XYZ file of C-alpha atoms in Angstrom:
404
model
C 0.000 0.000 0.000
C 1.103 3.590 0.139
C 3.655 5.187 2.344
C 0.884 7.249 3.891
C -0.843 4.184 5.221
C -4.605 3.813 5.439
C -7.282 6.107 4.114
C -9.357 9.070 5.149
C -12.654 8.091 6.733
C -15.261 7.019 4.242
C -14.291 3.572 3.073
C -11.453 1.441 1.815
C -8.992 3.176 -0.454
C -8.755 1.977 -4.057
C -5.518 3.333 -5.594
C -6.641 2.778 -9.194
C -9.890 4.661 -8.615
C -7.966 7.536 -7.087
C -5.594 7.549 -10.071
C -8.541 7.835 -12.472
C -10.010 10.657 -10.378
C -6.648 12.441 -10.455
C -6.577 12.072 -14.257
C -10.027 13.665 -14.448
C -8.835 16.459 -12.166
C -5.842 17.204 -14.385
C -8.107 17.176 -17.437
C -9.978 20.098 -15.865
C -7.139 21.875 -14.016
C -4.704 21.905 -16.955
C -6.397 20.548 -20.092
C -9.355 22.945 -19.801
C -8.775 25.681 -17.200
C -5.145 26.419 -18.137
C -4.631 25.360 -21.753
C -8.149 26.413 -22.670
C -6.904 30.001 -22.459
C -4.803 29.467 -25.564
C -7.661 27.607 -27.252
C -10.139 30.474 -26.823
C -7.653 33.384 -26.925
C -8.407 34.354 -30.561
C -12.108 34.664 -29.697
C -11.426 36.494 -26.420
C -9.010 38.931 -28.092
C -11.598 39.735 -30.772
C -14.150 40.752 -28.117
C -11.841 42.310 -25.507
C -9.167 44.012 -27.657
C -5.600 44.182 -26.385
C -2.021 43.649 -27.493
C -0.251 40.296 -27.472
C 1.890 41.693 -24.668
C -1.223 42.358 -22.573
C -2.661 38.889 -23.079
C 0.765 37.393 -22.487
C 0.930 39.315 -19.215
C -2.452 37.860 -18.205
C -1.097 34.372 -18.884
C 1.983 35.172 -16.792
C -0.252 36.492 -14.006
C -2.194 33.238 -14.147
C 1.022 31.265 -13.724
C 2.147 33.542 -10.900
C -1.046 32.749 -9.031
C -0.526 29.067 -9.891
C 2.835 29.361 -8.152
C 1.134 30.910 -5.123
C -1.274 27.991 -5.032
C 1.583 25.503 -5.260
C 3.424 27.223 -2.405
C 0.294 27.283 -0.255
C -0.653 23.671 -0.985
C 1.614 21.956 1.597
C 0.351 24.260 4.373
C -3.275 23.672 3.399
C -2.636 19.938 3.252
C -1.383 19.913 6.846
C -4.641 21.452 8.045
C -7.224 19.733 5.845
C -5.867 16.395 4.640
C -5.937 15.069 1.083
C -9.694 14.765 0.502
C -10.870 18.104 1.882
C -8.025 19.936 0.159
C -8.793 18.229 -3.166
C -12.498 19.096 -2.981
C -11.849 22.715 -1.975
C -9.393 23.213 -4.837
C -11.846 22.008 -7.467
C -14.706 24.074 -6.109
C -12.354 27.016 -6.568
C -11.626 25.911 -10.155
C -15.364 25.943 -10.879
C -15.674 29.419 -9.354
C -12.832 30.697 -11.527
C -14.434 29.347 -14.714
C -17.749 30.972 -13.811
C -15.957 34.280 -13.173
C -14.201 34.000 -16.532
C -17.517 33.429 -18.308
C -18.843 36.721 -16.902
C -15.707 38.828 -17.471
C -16.794 42.112 -19.062
C -13.356 43.706 -19.227
C -9.746 42.646 -19.614
C -9.230 43.433 -15.923
C -12.066 41.102 -14.920
C -10.619 38.420 -17.180
C -7.252 38.820 -15.453
C -8.916 38.453 -12.035
C -10.647 35.253 -13.171
C -7.326 33.889 -14.444
C -5.794 34.610 -11.022
C -8.522 32.569 -9.318
C -7.953 29.741 -11.779
C -4.202 29.935 -11.246
C -4.414 29.548 -7.469
C -7.002 26.784 -7.813
C -4.887 24.971 -10.395
C -1.760 25.100 -8.254
C -3.697 23.546 -5.392
C -5.646 21.051 -7.473
C -2.716 19.643 -9.452
C -0.592 19.022 -6.375
C -3.442 17.462 -4.397
C -4.486 15.244 -7.312
C -1.006 13.971 -8.188
C 0.264 13.828 -4.618
C -2.661 11.844 -3.228
C -2.627 9.334 -6.093
C 1.143 8.766 -5.938
C 0.959 8.256 -2.181
C -1.829 5.708 -2.628
C -0.147 3.437 -5.184
C 2.723 1.065 -4.552
C 6.176 2.506 -5.344
C 6.794 0.240 -8.352
C 3.535 1.428 -9.941
C 4.089 5.161 -9.542
C 5.459 5.711 -13.037
C 2.460 4.005 -14.641
C 0.081 5.934 -12.364
C 1.813 9.210 -13.243
C 1.444 8.422 -16.958
C -2.293 7.733 -16.564
C -2.832 10.937 -14.600
C -1.049 13.159 -17.104
C -2.950 11.520 -19.942
C -5.975 13.210 -18.404
C -4.600 16.554 -19.602
C -4.590 15.260 -23.173
C -8.141 13.952 -22.824
C -9.272 17.362 -21.600
C -7.624 19.025 -24.596
C -9.155 16.676 -27.159
C -12.638 16.950 -25.665
C -12.449 20.751 -25.543
C -11.084 21.195 -29.098
C -14.527 21.254 -30.803
C -15.726 23.817 -28.262
C -12.763 26.046 -29.073
C -13.432 25.863 -32.815
C -17.131 26.582 -32.142
C -16.180 29.637 -30.069
C -14.256 31.116 -33.019
C -17.378 31.232 -35.198
C -19.346 33.820 -33.241
C -18.630 36.553 -30.700
C -19.396 35.682 -27.100
C -19.363 31.927 -27.509
C -16.157 31.647 -25.487
C -18.234 32.711 -22.476
C -20.588 29.778 -22.988
C -17.592 27.457 -23.225
C -16.216 28.766 -19.907
C -19.632 28.482 -18.271
C -20.123 24.836 -19.217
C -16.534 23.975 -18.323
C -17.436 24.651 -14.685
C -19.761 21.625 -14.705
C -17.039 18.917 -14.889
C -15.033 20.842 -12.281
C -17.986 20.574 -9.893
C -18.367 16.890 -10.814
C -14.725 16.217 -9.905
C -15.226 17.947 -6.555
C -18.315 15.806 -5.866
C -16.478 12.608 -6.776
C -13.714 13.678 -4.407
C -16.238 13.678 -1.564
C -17.186 10.083 -2.424
C -13.634 8.741 -2.810
C -11.307 7.501 -0.068
C -7.943 9.283 0.058
C -4.678 8.288 1.796
C -4.117 9.544 5.316
C -1.701 12.462 5.520
C 0.908 11.460 8.109
C 2.063 15.044 8.622
C -1.464 16.112 9.581
C -1.748 13.308 12.144
C 1.558 14.238 13.718
C 3.135 10.916 12.749
C 5.304 12.384 9.995
C 7.425 15.451 9.282
C 6.056 18.809 8.191
C 5.366 18.988 4.461
C 7.345 21.927 3.049
C 8.560 22.712 -0.460
C 11.963 23.622 1.024
C 12.393 20.031 2.227
C 11.868 18.789 -1.313
C 14.387 21.296 -2.666
C 17.036 20.090 -0.228
C 16.599 16.444 -1.145
C 16.425 17.236 -4.858
C 19.717 19.140 -4.814
C 21.506 16.405 -6.825
C 18.729 16.766 -9.422
C 19.363 20.453 -10.117
C 19.804 19.840 -13.878
C 16.485 18.018 -13.995
C 14.810 20.974 -12.278
C 16.360 23.435 -14.749
C 15.209 21.225 -17.603
C 11.682 21.106 -16.194
C 11.606 24.901 -15.819
C 12.645 25.388 -19.454
C 10.061 22.844 -20.539
C 7.477 24.926 -18.671
C 8.634 28.026 -20.557
C 8.508 26.364 -23.976
C 5.270 24.404 -23.694
C 3.257 27.243 -22.171
C 4.382 29.726 -24.802
C 3.323 27.200 -27.431
C 0.003 26.396 -25.766
C -0.820 30.087 -25.291
C -0.019 31.426 -28.752
C 0.206 28.563 -31.283
C -3.462 28.721 -32.213
C -3.459 32.524 -32.405
C -0.445 32.380 -34.720
C -2.289 29.983 -37.033
C -5.586 31.914 -37.034
C -4.185 35.441 -37.341
C -0.759 34.921 -38.872
C -1.719 32.271 -41.423
C -5.384 33.208 -41.908
C -6.384 29.620 -41.158
C -9.974 28.490 -40.706
C -11.721 27.219 -37.605
C -11.401 23.708 -39.044
C -7.600 24.077 -39.084
C -7.708 25.260 -35.481
C -9.738 22.183 -34.588
C -7.231 19.893 -36.311
C -4.248 21.559 -34.640
C -5.645 21.398 -31.114
C -6.958 17.861 -31.567
C -3.577 16.726 -32.896
C -1.879 18.493 -29.982
C -4.037 16.677 -27.430
C -4.285 13.279 -29.133
C -0.526 12.822 -29.479
C -0.125 14.017 -25.900
C -2.220 11.018 -24.866
C -0.101 8.709 -27.006
C 3.090 10.071 -25.479
C 2.048 9.672 -21.865
C 0.453 6.244 -22.356
C 3.593 4.830 -23.973
C 5.737 6.246 -21.198
C 5.722 3.137 -18.950
C 7.264 1.120 -21.791
C 9.913 3.769 -22.373
C 10.741 3.923 -18.674
C 11.612 0.259 -18.264
C 15.130 -1.091 -17.903
C 18.036 0.762 -19.431
C 15.840 3.358 -21.164
C 14.538 4.745 -17.875
C 17.284 7.385 -17.371
C 16.756 8.653 -20.939
C 12.987 9.206 -20.721
C 13.000 12.950 -20.028
C 15.565 13.588 -22.756
C 13.443 11.646 -25.238
C 10.264 13.594 -24.477
C 12.067 16.926 -24.806
C 13.696 15.949 -28.099
C 10.183 15.435 -29.478
C 9.224 18.929 -28.367
C 12.358 20.364 -29.969
C 11.589 18.649 -33.270
C 7.992 19.865 -33.124
C 9.073 23.463 -32.553
C 11.500 23.170 -35.464
C 8.804 21.843 -37.802
C 6.457 24.643 -36.686
C 8.856 27.155 -38.202
C 7.774 25.956 -41.648
C 5.343 28.047 -43.733
C 1.665 27.210 -43.857
C -0.883 25.597 -41.580
C 0.149 22.052 -42.575
C 3.552 22.601 -40.989
C 1.839 24.033 -37.903
C -0.340 20.922 -37.496
C 2.666 18.631 -38.057
C 4.579 20.549 -35.403
C 1.634 20.187 -33.012
C 1.740 16.410 -33.489
C 5.379 16.297 -32.346
C 5.095 18.836 -29.533
C 2.049 16.962 -28.291
C 3.965 13.685 -27.977
C 6.100 15.194 -25.240
C 3.482 17.513 -23.726
C 2.179 15.316 -20.902
C 4.954 12.733 -21.047
C 7.515 15.258 -19.766
C 5.672 16.208 -16.550
C 4.822 12.536 -16.002
C 8.548 11.732 -16.071
C 9.492 14.751 -13.969
C 6.842 13.952 -11.335
C 7.994 10.356 -11.065
C 11.687 11.342 -10.995
C 11.047 13.887 -8.233
C 9.062 11.387 -6.157
C 11.497 8.488 -6.478
C 14.658 10.496 -5.798
C 13.622 11.490 -2.270
C 12.536 9.736 0.894
C 8.921 8.648 1.351
C 8.274 11.335 3.953
C 9.489 14.088 1.604
C 7.484 12.864 -1.400
C 4.734 15.534 -1.322
C 7.340 18.250 -0.721
C 9.399 17.079 -3.706
C 6.321 17.153 -5.922
C 5.597 20.688 -4.712
C 9.173 21.704 -5.557
C 8.953 20.278 -9.075
C 5.561 21.938 -9.614
C 6.892 25.304 -8.466
C 9.992 25.065 -10.657
C 7.877 24.328 -13.727
C 5.511 27.175 -12.836
C 8.428 29.641 -12.639
C 9.471 28.623 -16.141
C 5.922 29.032 -17.397
C 5.644 32.486 -15.831
C 8.615 33.758 -17.822
C 7.172 32.720 -21.171
C 3.917 34.432 -22.194
C 4.706 38.053 -21.272
C 8.133 37.908 -22.927
C 6.739 36.198 -26.008
C 3.761 38.551 -26.265
C 6.097 41.546 -26.382
C 8.272 39.783 -28.964
C 5.213 39.090 -31.121
C 4.146 42.750 -30.925
C 7.623 43.900 -31.950
C 8.859 41.157 -34.292
C 5.753 39.419 -35.570
C 3.870 36.214 -34.823
C 6.693 33.986 -36.094
C 8.929 34.947 -33.167
C 6.782 32.694 -30.963
C 7.992 29.531 -32.711
C 11.630 30.649 -32.403
C 11.317 31.134 -28.639
C 9.585 27.764 -28.249
C 12.420 26.107 -30.160
C 15.062 27.790 -27.977
C 13.273 26.729 -24.782
C 12.914 23.099 -25.815
C 16.502 22.867 -27.084
C 17.923 24.190 -23.799
C 15.625 21.913 -21.794
C 16.947 18.934 -23.750
C 20.550 19.947 -23.017
C 19.847 20.147 -19.285
C 18.071 16.769 -19.370
C 21.219 15.227 -20.852
C 23.258 16.883 -18.101
C 20.885 15.359 -15.528
C 21.454 11.891 -17.000
C 25.201 12.260 -16.559
C 24.770 13.673 -13.053
C 22.539 10.806 -11.944
C 24.963 8.293 -13.413
C 27.707 9.812 -11.275
C 25.552 9.922 -8.145
C 24.383 6.316 -8.515
C 27.762 4.901 -9.587
C 29.015 4.116 -6.034
C 25.780 2.280 -5.220
C 26.154 0.181 -8.359
């Protein structure tokens, strides 16, 4: 069973059920609430005019609040436990989506994105952390892959709604309104599901703090840098790729649908094939492999025309959810059992910092240099992330050599 031992009151804990619930949570928290911003941005920008720099700043503000949520998550976990914290986070996600649907100004939209950022930071950590604590150690990589596949499912299911929103002004509000329904459903299912007991809350374990995870992950500094750069590259792509295709290439709503569906569908393929990739001698190379795919996708996206953009989305998508699945599992397995939630918080925060740096910088570049500058910055981010992942492989080989 898990290192947490036992379950919150309410019945026997079923790790697989909790993993599926966590996948559904990530589908909402990231696949819809976060990445849906890039999906509906062309429609939002048409109704609430503003520069790319302004909308990039809103995306950065969202990630800043996501970082706040991630930092606050361990403290909230100590007071509430896994189940109550999970439910509260997803009620907050629903509230943020409702606020977004009723945003009448850019400022109100920014406020809604802040709510969604805090809620997402809480929800992602509570979903992943509780599920990884519930499963047996040897199954954590497979569980992580299933959970992150939820993001891809959320993207694929929301793609038609995004294309529909492009056809008429105001439809993006309807999309945001209905997106609150599955968020409420996830919160309700959380009330009916047994979660692992949080040892720190019961006083039988150490305090859960992100700083503890950072200390134990010190030998993994290259992995953390790689994960931060991945956050930069993928969030720039997810925020502006569709806008670049619609406005820069004069593509149709059907092309937008194909691009986003390809992006999400290959993300599912990438994360579901991850357990095979992570076995045996290939395990240390998994993060490098996922980032190479992103680098190739960014390179292909530099080509002219919407066909190149869709082909690039296919490749970027393959590493989209596979990379955080690897990083989450790496962070959890490289620390002690007691520090597991703290290590996950550290990895989440590092990725969020990378994401924060991307949209505002890229939005200003797009205003000054044109829409094509987005693909160049994505390529640079993925290429550097790959280099740091290779450095992490060599570092881990050195660290583990004496034990071998």
